[in-house]
CSV table of C-alpha atoms in Angstrom, one decimal:
chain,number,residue,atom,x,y,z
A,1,UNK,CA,-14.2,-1.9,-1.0
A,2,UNK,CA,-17.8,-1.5,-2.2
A,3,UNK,CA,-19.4,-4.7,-3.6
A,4,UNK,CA,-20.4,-3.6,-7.2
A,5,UNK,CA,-21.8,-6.4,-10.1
A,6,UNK,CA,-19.0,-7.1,-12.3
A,7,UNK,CA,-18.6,-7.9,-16.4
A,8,UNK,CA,-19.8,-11.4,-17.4
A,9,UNK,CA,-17.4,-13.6,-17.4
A,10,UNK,CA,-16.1,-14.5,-21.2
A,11,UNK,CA,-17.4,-18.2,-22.2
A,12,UNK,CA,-14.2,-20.6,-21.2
A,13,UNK,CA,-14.2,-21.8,-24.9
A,14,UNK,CA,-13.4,-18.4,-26.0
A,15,UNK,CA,-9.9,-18.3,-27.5
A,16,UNK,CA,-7.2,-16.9,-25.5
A,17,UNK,CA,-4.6,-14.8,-26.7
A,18,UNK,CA,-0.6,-16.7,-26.3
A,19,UNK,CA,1.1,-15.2,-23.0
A,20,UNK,CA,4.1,-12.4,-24.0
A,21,UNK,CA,5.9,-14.2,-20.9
A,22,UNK,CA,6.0,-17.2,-19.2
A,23,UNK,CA,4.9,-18.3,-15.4
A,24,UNK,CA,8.4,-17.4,-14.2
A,25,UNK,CA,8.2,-14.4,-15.9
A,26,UNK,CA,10.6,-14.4,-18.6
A,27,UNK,CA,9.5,-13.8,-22.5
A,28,UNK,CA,7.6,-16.4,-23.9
A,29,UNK,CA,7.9,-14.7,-27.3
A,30,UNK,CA,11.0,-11.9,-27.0
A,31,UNK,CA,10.6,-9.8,-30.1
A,32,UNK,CA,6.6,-9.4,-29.5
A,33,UNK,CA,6.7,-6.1,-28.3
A,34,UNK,CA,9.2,-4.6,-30.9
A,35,UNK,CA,6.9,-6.4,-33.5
A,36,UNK,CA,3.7,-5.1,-32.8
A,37,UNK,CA,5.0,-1.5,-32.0
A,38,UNK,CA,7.0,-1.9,-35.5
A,39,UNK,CA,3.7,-3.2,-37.1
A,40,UNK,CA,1.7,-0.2,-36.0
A,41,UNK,CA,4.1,2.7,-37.1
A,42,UNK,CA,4.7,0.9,-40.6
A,43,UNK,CA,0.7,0.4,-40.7
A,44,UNK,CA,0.7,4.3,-39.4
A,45,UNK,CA,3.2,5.3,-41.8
A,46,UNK,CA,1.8,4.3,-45.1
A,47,UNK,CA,-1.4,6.1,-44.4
A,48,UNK,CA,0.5,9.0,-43.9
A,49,UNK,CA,-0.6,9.3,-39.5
A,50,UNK,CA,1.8,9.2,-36.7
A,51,UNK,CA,0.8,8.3,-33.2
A,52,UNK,CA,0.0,11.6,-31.3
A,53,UNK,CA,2.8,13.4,-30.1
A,54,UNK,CA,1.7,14.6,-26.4
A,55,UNK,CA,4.0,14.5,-23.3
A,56,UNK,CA,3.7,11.1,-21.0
A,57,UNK,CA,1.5,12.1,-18.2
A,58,UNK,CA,0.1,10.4,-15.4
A,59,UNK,CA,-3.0,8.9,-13.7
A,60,UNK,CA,-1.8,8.5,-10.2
A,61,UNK,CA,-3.6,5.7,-7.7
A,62,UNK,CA,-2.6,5.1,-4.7
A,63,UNK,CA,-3.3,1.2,-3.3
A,64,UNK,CA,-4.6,0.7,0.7
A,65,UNK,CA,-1.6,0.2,3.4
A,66,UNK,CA,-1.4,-3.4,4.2
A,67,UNK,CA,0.0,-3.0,7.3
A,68,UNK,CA,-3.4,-2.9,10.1
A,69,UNK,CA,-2.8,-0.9,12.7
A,70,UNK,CA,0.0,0.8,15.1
A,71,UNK,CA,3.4,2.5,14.0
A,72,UNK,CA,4.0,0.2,11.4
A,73,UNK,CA,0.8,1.4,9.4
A,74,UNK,CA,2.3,5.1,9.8
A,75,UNK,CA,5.5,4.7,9.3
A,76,UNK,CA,4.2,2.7,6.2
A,77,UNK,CA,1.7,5.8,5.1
A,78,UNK,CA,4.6,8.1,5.9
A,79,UNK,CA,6.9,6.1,3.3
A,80,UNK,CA,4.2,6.3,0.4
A,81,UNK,CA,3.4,10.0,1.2
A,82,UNK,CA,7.2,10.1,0.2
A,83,UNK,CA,6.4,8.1,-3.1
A,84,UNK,CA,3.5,10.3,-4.3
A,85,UNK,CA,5.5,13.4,-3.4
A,86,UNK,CA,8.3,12.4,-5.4
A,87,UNK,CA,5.8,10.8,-8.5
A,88,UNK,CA,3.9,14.4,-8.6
A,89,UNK,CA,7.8,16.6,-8.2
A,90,UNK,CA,8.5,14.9,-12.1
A,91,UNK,CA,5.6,16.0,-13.5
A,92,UNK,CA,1.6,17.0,-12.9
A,93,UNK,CA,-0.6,13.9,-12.3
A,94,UNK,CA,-2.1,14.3,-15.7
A,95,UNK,CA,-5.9,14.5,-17.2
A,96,UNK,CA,-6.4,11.5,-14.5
A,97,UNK,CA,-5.2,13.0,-11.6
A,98,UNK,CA,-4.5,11.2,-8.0
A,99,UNK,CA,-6.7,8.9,-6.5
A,100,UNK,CA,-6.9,6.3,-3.6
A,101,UNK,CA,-7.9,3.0,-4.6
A,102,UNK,CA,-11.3,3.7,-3.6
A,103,UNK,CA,-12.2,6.1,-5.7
A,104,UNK,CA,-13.9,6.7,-8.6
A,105,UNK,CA,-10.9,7.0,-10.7
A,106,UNK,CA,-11.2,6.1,-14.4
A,107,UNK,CA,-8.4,4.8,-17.1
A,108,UNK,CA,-7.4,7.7,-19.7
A,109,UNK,CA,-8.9,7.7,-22.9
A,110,UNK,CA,-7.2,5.6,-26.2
A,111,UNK,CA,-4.8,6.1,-27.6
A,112,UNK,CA,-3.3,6.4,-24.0
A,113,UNK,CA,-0.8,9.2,-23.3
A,114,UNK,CA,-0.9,8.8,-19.8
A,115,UNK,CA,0.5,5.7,-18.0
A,116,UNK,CA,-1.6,4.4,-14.9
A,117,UNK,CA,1.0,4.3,-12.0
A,118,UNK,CA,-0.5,2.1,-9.2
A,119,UNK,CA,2.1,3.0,-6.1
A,120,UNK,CA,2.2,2.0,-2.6
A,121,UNK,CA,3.1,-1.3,-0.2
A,122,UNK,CA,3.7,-5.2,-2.2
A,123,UNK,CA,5.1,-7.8,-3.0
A,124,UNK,CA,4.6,-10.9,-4.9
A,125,UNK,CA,0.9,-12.0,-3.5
A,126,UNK,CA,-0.4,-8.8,-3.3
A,127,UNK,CA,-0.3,-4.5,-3.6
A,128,UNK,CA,-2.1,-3.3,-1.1
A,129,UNK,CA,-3.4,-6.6,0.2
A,130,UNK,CA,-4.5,-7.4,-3.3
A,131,UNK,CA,-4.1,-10.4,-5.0
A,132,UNK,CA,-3.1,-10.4,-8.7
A,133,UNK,CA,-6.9,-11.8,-9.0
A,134,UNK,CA,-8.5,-9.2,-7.1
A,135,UNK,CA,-7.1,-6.4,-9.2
A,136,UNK,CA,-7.7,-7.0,-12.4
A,137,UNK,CA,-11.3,-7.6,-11.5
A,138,UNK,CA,-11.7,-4.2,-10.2
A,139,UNK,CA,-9.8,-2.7,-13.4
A,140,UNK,CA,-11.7,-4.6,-15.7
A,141,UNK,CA,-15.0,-3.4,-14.4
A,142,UNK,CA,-17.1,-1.3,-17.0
A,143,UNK,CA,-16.4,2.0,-14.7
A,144,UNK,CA,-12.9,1.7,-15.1
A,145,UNK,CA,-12.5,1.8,-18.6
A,146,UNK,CA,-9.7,-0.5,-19.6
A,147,UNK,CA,-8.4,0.1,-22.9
A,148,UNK,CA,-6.6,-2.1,-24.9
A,149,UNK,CA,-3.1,-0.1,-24.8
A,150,UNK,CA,-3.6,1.1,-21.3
A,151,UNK,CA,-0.1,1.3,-20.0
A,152,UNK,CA,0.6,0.0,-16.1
A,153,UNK,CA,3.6,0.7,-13.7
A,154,UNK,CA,3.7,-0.4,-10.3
A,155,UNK,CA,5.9,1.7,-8.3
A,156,UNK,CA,5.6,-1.0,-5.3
A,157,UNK,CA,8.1,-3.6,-3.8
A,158,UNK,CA,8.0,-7.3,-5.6
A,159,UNK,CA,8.7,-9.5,-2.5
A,160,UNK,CA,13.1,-9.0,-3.2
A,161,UNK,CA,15.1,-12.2,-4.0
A,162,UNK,CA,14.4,-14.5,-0.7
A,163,UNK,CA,11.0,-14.1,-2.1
A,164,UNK,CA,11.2,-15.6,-5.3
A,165,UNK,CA,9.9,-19.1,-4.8
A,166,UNK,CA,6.6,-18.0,-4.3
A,167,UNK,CA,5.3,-18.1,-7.3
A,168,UNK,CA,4.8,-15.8,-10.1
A,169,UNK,CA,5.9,-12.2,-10.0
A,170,UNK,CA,2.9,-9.6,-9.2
A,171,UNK,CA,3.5,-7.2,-12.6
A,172,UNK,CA,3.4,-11.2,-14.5
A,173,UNK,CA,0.4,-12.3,-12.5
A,174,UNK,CA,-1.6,-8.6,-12.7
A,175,UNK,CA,-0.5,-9.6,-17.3
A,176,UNK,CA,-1.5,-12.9,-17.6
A,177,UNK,CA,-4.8,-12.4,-15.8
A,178,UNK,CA,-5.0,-8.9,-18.2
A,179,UNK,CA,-5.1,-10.8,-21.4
A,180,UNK,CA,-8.0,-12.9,-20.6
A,181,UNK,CA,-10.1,-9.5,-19.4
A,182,UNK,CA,-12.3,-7.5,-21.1
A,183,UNK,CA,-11.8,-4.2,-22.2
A,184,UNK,CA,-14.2,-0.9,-22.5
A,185,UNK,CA,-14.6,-2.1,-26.5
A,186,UNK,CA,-16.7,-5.1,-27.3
A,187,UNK,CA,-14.7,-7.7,-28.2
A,188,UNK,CA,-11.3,-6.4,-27.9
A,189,UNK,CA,-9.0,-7.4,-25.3
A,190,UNK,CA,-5.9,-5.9,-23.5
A,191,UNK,CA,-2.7,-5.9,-25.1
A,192,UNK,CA,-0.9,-3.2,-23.5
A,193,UNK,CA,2.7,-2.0,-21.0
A,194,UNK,CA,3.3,-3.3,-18.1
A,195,UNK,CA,6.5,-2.0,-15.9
A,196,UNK,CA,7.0,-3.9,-12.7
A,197,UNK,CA,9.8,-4.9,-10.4
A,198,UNK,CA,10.9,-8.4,-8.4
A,199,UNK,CA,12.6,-6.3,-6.4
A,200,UNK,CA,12.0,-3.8,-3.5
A,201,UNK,CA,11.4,-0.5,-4.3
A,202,UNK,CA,12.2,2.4,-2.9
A,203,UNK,CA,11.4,5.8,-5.0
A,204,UNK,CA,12.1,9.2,-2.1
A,205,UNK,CA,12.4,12.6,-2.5
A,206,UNK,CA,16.7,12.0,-2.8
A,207,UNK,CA,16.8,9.0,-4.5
A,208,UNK,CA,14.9,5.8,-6.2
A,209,UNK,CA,16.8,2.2,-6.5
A,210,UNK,CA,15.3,-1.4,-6.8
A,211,UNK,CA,17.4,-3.9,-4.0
A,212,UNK,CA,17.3,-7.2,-3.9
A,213,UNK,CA,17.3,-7.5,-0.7
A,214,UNK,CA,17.5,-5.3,2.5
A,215,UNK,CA,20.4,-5.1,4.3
A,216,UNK,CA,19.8,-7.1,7.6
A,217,UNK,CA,20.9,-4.2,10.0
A,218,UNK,CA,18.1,-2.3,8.4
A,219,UNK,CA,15.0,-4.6,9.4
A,220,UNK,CA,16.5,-4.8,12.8
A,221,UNK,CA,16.7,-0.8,12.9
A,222,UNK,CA,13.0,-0.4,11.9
A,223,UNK,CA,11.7,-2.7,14.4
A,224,UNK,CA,13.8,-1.2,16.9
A,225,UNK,CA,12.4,2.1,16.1
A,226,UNK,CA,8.8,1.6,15.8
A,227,UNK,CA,9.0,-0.8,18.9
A,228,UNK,CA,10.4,1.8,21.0
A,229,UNK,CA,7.5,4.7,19.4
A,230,UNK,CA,4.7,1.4,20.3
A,231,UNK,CA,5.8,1.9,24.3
A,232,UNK,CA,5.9,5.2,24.1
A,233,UNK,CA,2.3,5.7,22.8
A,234,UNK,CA,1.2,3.4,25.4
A,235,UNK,CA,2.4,5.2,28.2
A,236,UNK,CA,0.5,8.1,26.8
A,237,UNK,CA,-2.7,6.6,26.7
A,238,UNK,CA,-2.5,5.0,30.0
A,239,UNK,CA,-1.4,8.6,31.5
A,240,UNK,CA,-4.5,10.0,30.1
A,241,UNK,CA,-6.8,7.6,31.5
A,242,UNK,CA,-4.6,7.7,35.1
A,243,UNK,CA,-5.1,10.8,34.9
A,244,UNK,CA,-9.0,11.2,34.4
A,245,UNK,CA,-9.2,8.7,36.8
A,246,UNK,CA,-6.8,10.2,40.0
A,247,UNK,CA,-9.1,13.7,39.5
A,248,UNK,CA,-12.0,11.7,40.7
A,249,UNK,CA,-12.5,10.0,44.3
A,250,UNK,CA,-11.5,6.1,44.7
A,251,UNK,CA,-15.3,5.2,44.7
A,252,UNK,CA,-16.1,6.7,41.4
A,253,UNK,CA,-12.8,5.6,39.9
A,254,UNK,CA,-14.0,1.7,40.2
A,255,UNK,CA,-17.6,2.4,39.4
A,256,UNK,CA,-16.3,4.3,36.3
A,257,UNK,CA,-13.5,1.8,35.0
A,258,UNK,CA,-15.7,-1.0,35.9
A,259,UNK,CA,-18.1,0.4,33.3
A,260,UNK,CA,-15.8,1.0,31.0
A,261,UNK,CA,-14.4,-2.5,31.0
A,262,UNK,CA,-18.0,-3.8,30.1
A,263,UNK,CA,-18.5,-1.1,27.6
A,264,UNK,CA,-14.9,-2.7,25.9
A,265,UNK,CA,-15.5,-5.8,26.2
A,266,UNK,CA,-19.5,-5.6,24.8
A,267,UNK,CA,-18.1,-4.0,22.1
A,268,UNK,CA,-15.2,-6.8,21.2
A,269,UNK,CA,-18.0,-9.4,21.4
A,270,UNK,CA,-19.3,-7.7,18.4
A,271,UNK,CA,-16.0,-7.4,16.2
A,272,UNK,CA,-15.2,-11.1,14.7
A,273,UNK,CA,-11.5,-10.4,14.5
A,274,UNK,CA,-11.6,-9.6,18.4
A,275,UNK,CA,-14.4,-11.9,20.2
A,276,UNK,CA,-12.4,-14.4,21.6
A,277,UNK,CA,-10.7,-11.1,23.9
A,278,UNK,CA,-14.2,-10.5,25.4
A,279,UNK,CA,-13.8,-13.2,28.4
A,280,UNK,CA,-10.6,-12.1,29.4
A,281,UNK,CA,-11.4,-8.5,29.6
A,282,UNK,CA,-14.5,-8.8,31.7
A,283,UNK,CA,-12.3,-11.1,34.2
A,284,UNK,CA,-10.6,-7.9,35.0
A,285,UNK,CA,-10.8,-7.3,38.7
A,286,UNK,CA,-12.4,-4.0,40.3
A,287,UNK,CA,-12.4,-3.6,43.4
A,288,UNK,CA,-15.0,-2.6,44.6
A,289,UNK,CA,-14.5,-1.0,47.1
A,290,UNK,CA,-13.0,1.8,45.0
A,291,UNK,CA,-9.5,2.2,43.3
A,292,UNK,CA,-6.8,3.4,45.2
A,293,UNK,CA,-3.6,5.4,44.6
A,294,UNK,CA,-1.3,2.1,44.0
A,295,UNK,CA,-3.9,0.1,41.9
A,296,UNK,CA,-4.0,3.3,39.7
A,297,UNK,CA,-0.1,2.2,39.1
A,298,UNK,CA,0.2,-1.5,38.6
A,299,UNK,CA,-3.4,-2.6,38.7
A,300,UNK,CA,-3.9,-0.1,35.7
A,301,UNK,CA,-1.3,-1.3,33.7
A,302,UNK,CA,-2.0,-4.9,33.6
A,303,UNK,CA,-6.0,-4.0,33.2
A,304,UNK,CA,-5.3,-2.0,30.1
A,305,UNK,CA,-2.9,-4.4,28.4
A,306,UNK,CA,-5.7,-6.9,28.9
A,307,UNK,CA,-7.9,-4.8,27.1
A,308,UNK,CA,-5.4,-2.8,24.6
A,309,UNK,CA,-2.3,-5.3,24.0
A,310,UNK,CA,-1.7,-8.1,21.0
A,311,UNK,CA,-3.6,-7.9,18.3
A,312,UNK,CA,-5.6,-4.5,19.3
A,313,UNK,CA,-2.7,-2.0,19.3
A,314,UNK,CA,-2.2,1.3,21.1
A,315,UNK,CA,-3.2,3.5,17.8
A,316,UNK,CA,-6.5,1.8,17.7
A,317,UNK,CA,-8.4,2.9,20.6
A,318,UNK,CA,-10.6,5.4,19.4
A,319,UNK,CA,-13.6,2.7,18.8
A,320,UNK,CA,-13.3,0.8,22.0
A,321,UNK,CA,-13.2,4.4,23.7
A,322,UNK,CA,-16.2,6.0,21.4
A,323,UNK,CA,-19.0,3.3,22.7
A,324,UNK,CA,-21.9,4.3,24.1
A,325,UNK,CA,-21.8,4.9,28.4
A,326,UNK,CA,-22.7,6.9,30.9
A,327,UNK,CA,-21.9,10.3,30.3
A,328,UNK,CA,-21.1,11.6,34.1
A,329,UNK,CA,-17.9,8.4,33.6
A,330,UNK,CA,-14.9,10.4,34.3
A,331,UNK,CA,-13.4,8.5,30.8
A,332,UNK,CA,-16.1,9.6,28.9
A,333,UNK,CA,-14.3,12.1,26.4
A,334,UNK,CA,-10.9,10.0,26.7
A,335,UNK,CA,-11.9,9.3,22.4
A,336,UNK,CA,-11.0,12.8,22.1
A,337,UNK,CA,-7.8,13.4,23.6
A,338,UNK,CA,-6.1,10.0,21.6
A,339,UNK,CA,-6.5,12.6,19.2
A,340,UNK,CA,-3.6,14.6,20.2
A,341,UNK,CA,-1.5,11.0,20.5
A,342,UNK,CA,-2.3,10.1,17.4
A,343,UNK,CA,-1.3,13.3,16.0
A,344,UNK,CA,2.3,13.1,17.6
A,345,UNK,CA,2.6,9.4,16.4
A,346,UNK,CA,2.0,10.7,13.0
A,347,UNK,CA,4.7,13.0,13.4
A,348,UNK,CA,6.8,10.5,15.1
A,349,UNK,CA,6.3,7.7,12.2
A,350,UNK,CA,7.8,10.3,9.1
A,351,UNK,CA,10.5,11.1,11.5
A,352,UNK,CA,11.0,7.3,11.8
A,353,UNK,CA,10.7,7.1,8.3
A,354,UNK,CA,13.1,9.8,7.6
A,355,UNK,CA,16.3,8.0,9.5
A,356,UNK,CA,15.2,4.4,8.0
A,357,UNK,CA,15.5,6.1,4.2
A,358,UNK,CA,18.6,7.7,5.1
A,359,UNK,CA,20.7,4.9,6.6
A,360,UNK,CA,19.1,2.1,3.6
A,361,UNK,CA,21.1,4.8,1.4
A,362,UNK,CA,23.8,4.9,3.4
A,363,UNK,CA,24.2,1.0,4.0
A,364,UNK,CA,22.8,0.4,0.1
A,365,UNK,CA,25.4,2.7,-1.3
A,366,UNK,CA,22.9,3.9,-3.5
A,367,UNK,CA,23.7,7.0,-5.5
A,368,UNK,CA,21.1,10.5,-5.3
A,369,UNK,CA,19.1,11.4,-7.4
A,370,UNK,CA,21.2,14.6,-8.4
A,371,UNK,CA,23.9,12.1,-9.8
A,372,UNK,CA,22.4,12.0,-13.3
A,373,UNK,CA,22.9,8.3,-14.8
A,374,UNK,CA,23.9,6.5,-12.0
A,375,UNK,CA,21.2,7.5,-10.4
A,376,UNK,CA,18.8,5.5,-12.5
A,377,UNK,CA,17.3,2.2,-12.0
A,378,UNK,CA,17.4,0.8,-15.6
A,379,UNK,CA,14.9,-1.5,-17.1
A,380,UNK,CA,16.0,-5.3,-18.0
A,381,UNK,CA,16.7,-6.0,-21.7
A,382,UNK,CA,13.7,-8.6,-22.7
A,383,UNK,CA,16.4,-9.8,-25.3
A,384,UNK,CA,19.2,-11.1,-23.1
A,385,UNK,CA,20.0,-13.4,-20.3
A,386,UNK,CA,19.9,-11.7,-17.1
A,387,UNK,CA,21.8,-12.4,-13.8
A,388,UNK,CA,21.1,-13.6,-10.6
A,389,UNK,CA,20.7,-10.5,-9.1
A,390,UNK,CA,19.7,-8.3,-12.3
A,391,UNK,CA,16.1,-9.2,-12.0
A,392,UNK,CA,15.4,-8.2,-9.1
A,393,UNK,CA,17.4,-5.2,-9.4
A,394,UNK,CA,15.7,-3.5,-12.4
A,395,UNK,CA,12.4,-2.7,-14.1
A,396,UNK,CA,10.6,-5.2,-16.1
A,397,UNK,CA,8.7,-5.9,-18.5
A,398,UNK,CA,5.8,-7.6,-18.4
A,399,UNK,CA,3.6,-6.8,-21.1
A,400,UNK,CA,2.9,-7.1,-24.5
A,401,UNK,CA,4.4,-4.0,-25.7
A,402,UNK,CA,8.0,-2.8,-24.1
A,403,UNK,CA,7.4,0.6,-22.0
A,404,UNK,CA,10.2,2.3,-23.6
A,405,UNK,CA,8.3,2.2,-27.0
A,406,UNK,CA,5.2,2.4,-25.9
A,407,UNK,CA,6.3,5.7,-24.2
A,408,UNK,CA,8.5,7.0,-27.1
A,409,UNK,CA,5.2,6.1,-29.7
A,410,UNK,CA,3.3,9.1,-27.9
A,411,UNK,CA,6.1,11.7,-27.0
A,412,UNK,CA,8.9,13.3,-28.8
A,413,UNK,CA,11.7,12.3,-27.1
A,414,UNK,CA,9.7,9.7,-25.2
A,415,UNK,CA,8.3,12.2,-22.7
A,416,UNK,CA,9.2,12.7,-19.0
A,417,UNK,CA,11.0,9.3,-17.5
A,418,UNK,CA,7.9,7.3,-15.6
C-alpha cells in the first residue's frame, strides 16, 4: 500500500465522544441509535424536510487476500469472486462503484445513500491483513472523504466462537477507533452505521449464513483438497523443467541447471523473507560431469524442493524463474510456460471452492437463498440479551446509529436488503 502523509493527529486533550458499545462489544448506551435517528426526523419534521428518499446503493471495496501464496490464496480469491458476484446480482454497485483496496476509491457524498461494503477474508485482528488500526487510518485520510453518517458493513468472517477471547470484535474495534477520527468537515466527527459479524461469513451465489463455527469435517476437507491440487502443481512444474532439460545433451543439462541454481539462489539473497534459503540452495550438487537420465528423476526432485518447497510454494515461481541468465540456458523461457499451470490452478481452486461451498451447506443445514425468510441471516436486537451462540450467528451492530434505520431514513421501504 502506497505510503501517503496522513491528517494530524487531533490534540490528546481534545474531548472524545462516549463509546455507543463497550470493549466486548455489547451497547454501552442501548437506545443511542433509536434516539438520535428519532432526534433527526422530529428536528426534520418540524421544518417541514424529510431525509432523501433514494434507493440504498452500494460502494463496493474489495480488501487484499491474506492468504500469501499457493492454492490456498486461489481457492481464497475464488471464494470472494463468489462474494462480489453475489453483492453486485442484488443490486448495481452504486455512484461509488467496485474497487480493490488499492484504489482510488472515495466515500459517497452526505447525506449517504450508499452503504460502503468492505468484503473479503477476516477475522477479529484483521480484514485483509488489516488491523482495526490500520484501517481506519487509511479511511480517515483526506482522499477518502469520511463523512460523519458514512454507513460501513463488512461482509467478512469475525474469527467464529473459538475465537472470541481475542479481544475486541473487528466491526467494534474498526467503531471505537472511528469516533476518535476525523471526518471530511472540520471539526465534525464520525457518528455513523456500522454492520459487522463475530461470526463466519459465508455470502454465495445459493446462499448467505453467519456460523459459529465450521463443522470439523469441513477444515479437514479443504486441506485435503488443496493439499492434493499443491502436489499436483508440483509435478507440473518439475515436468516442465525435466522436460527442457532431457531435450538437451547431459553436458548442457548441468551447465544449464547449475546456472540456474545460482541465478535462484542470488535472487533469494536479495528477498528478506527468503535469505536464510540462499545456502542451502547453492549446496545443491551438479555434477559436473553432466546430468544423466536417472539424476533427471530423483536428483531433480530433491534439487527443486530445495529450491521451491516450505515457505516458497509451487504457485510462486515466476520471479525466481524471470531473473536475469544466459539466454542460450535450455530453462530460459520456463517463466512463461508456469503460465499455463497457473492458469489450470485457477481453474482448479473455484472448482475446489465450488465442492467446499456445497458440502458446508450440506453439513450446516443451511437453507438457500430461494427459501425466502429462512433464508436470512437476521441482525441481533441491540435491546435484548443475546445467547451463547446468537452473536456469533447474526449481524451486529456496532455503531452509533442501528443499520436498519439508518437504511429505512433514506429509502422508502428501506431500500434493497444490504
Amino acid at each position: 500500500m502506497p505510503v501517503e502523509e496522513h491528517a494530524e493527529p487531533q490534540p490528546e486533550h481534545a474531548p472524545k465522544r462516549p463509546a455507543a458499545r463497550a470493549a466486548d462489544g455489547t451497547p454501552a448506551h442501548q437506545l443511542l441509535g433509536w434516539q438520535r435517528l428519532a432526534g433527526n426526523q422530529a428536528v426534520l419534521a418540524m421544518l417541514g424536510r424529510a431525509e432523501p428518499a433514494v434507493p440504498v446503493q452500494r460502494l463496493m471495496v474489495r480488501m487484499p487476500n491474506p492468504y500469501g501464496q499457493g492454492m490456498r490464496n486461489m481457492v481464497g480469491n475464488a471464494e470472494v469472486d463468489e462474494i462480489e458476484g453475489s453483492l453486485t446480482a442484488k443490486g448495481a454497485g452504486g455512484a461509488g462503484g467496485k474497487h480493490g483496496w488499492e484504489h482510488s476509491w472515495v466515500f459517497p457524498p452526505a447525506p449517504t445513500t450508499e452503504a460502503s461494503v468492505f468484503y473479503g477474508h477476516g477475522n477479529r485482528a484483521g480484514l485483509g491483513n488489516l488491523t482495526p488500526e490500520e484501517f481506519v487510518t487509511e479511511v480517515s485520510e483526506d482522499r477518502r472523504q469520511l463523512k460523519k453518517d458514512t454507513a460501513f458493513k463488512f461482509v467478512a468472517c469475525g474469527g467464529g466462537k473459538s475465537k472470541a477471547a481475542d479481544g475486541a470484535a473487528y466491526g467494534a474495534e474498526v467503531a471505537n477507533r472511528l469516533r476518535t477520527s476525523r471526518t471530511s468537515v472540520p471539526g465534525e466527527g464520525w457518528s455513523g452505521a456500522l454492520k459487522a459479524t463475530e461470526g463466519l461469513v459465508y455470502y454465495t451465489n445459493t446462499y448467505k449464513t453467519v456460523l459459529p463455527e465450521i463443522p470439523p469435517a469441513i477444515d479437514k476437507l479443504l486441506t485435503k483438497l488443496t493439499a492434493a491440487a499443491e502436489s499436483n502443481v508440483r509435478k507440473a512444474v518439475i515436468t516442465l523443467v525435466k522436460d527442457q532439460l532431457t531435450a538437451v545433451k547431459p553436458a548442457q543439462r548441468a551447465t544449464d541447471f547449475a546456472e540456474f541454481r545460482d541465478v535462484v539462489a542470488t535472487f533469494y539473497a536479495s528477498q528478506t523473507t527468503l535469505a536464510d534459503r540462499e545456502a542451502s540452495v547453492r549446496a545443491i550438487d551438479v555434477p559436473a560431469s553432466g546430468l544423466s537420465a536417472t539424476w533427471l528423476g530423483s536428483g531433480l526432485n530433491r534439487a527443486m524442493d530445495t529450491m521451491f518447497g516450505g515457505n516458497v510454494g509451487w504457485l510462486d515461481l515466476q520471479q525466481a524463474f524471470a531473473q536475469d541468465f544466459s539466454s542460450s540456458n535450455c530453462l530460459y523461457l520456463v517463466f512463461r510456460l508456469l503460465d499455463n499451470v497457473e492458469n489450470d490452478m485457477k481453474a482448479k481452486a473455484k472448482t475446489i471452492w465450488a465442492e467446499f461451498r456445497d458440502e458446508l451447506q450440506r453439513q450446516a443445514a443451511v437453507p438457500p437463498r430461494t427459501a425466502g425468510p429462512a433464508a436470512r441471516v437476521g441482525t441481533l436486537d441491540p435491546l435484548a440479551p443475546a445467547g451463547p451462540d446468537e452473536r456469533f450467528e447474526k449481524w451486529q451492530n456496532f455503531g452509533d446509529v442501528l443499520w436498519a434505520q439508518w437504511k429505512a431514513s433514506r429509502s422508502p421501504g428501506g431500500g434493497k436488503a444490504t
